[in-house]
Amino acid sequence: MISQRVLIAAIAPLALAGKVQWAGINLFGLANDVSIFGSAYTSFINLECEPTFDSYPFLDDLSHYEAWKQEGFNLFRTAIAWQHAQTELGGALNETNMQHVDKLVDAITDDGGKAILDIHNYARWYCAIIGQPENSFQNPNTSVTNAHFSDLWVKLASRYRANPNVIFQLMNEPHDIDIMKWRETSQEAILGIRTVAQNNTILVSGTQFARLVDWKAFSMAGVGPGLVSDPANKLMFDFHQYFDGLSGAYGVCEPWSGYYEQFQQVTDILRAAGAQGMLTEFGGGPFPHDVWHGWTAWGSFNKGSGLYLSLDRNSTFYSTTSVIKQFAPRKI
């Protein structure tokens, strides 16, 4: 978790650069049970390649969204495990879960906000890397193809194509992958989406858990500006960054000065290419709004979670909230 002091230091440059137009939080109940190896019903760092039922999803209530909307936020990342969107590879969408997502998306966009639809599987399905069987050493008996991934996104895009305020985030935090082959996977999904939906923005993530500080070294050569194409010209680049060095799990926050240079480098690269990015985990930094379209802070509305984001001023989980509220795009 990020301390209030470090968050203020990280986000404060917004006051000088101008607030971004879009900012908010994550609603990740339907991805609460995904491990970093893409296994559902499995705890975050579990190495198993099948459900272990030591973690479960939950449904984000509309009140979670409405409470944050009242604070002036207008961008909400709705995360879902691939297995909860599509129970079987190539199968129909799970209507029970998708109807719940529909309600969240409709509420957000009917109020003038934007919803990011995020497949939260780390470029995997039960440890098998999409389109990279040679790297899927944990689960070599399962083949997950680019066609499987495109099938998912064509079905999702068909569902939301009439709503241009739904942003399609292809994949959350790919890691330990061949970035050149990931470019092929992403490109095939983009072209598939464009056969049915022309008006939705698409977010593309790099490897190394989409970390901004690693993007130039590990991701730019594969999925940087000009390397992945979008016939509709509505592509943006997705980044994550926590201020303890890596993933937000270590609890020792580092000075903002250690991140500024990398943020500026990525900003300059995107600006030179006429491209834009979004920071969908965490949220903070010097965001010139010609390049940075928006941000969403990571946090949970499950009160049993150590990631809980509370709007209760008396809660020990309010410190993060108190900082990001200062940069809500809308005045209430």
Coordinates of N, CA, C and O in Angstrom, one line a residue, residues 38 40 162 164 203 214 256 329:
G38 N -2.9 -16.7 -14.1 CA -4.1 -16.8 -14.9 C -5.1 -17.9 -14.4 O -5.9 -18.3 -15.2
A40 N -8.2 -19.1 -12.2 CA -9.3 -18.6 -11.5 C -9.6 -19.4 -10.2 O -9.2 -20.6 -10.1
A162 N -22.0 -0.7 -29.4 CA -22.9 0.5 -29.5 C -22.6 1.6 -28.5 O -23.2 2.6 -28.5
P164 N -19.5 3.7 -27.2 CA -18.1 4.2 -27.5 C -17.4 4.5 -26.2 O -16.2 4.7 -26.2
L203 N -6.9 -0.5 -25.3 CA -5.7 -0.4 -24.5 C -4.8 -1.6 -24.7 O -5.2 -2.7 -24.5
D214 N 9.7 -0.2 -16.7 CA 10.3 -1.3 -17.5 C 9.9 -1.2 -18.9 O 10.4 -2.0 -19.7
W256 N 9.5 9.9 -4.9 CA 9.0 10.2 -6.2 C 10.1 10.5 -7.2 O 10.1 10.2 -8.4
P329 N -11.7 14.6 -11.4 CA -11.9 15.5 -12.5 C -13.1 16.4 -12.4 O -13.1 17.5 -12.9

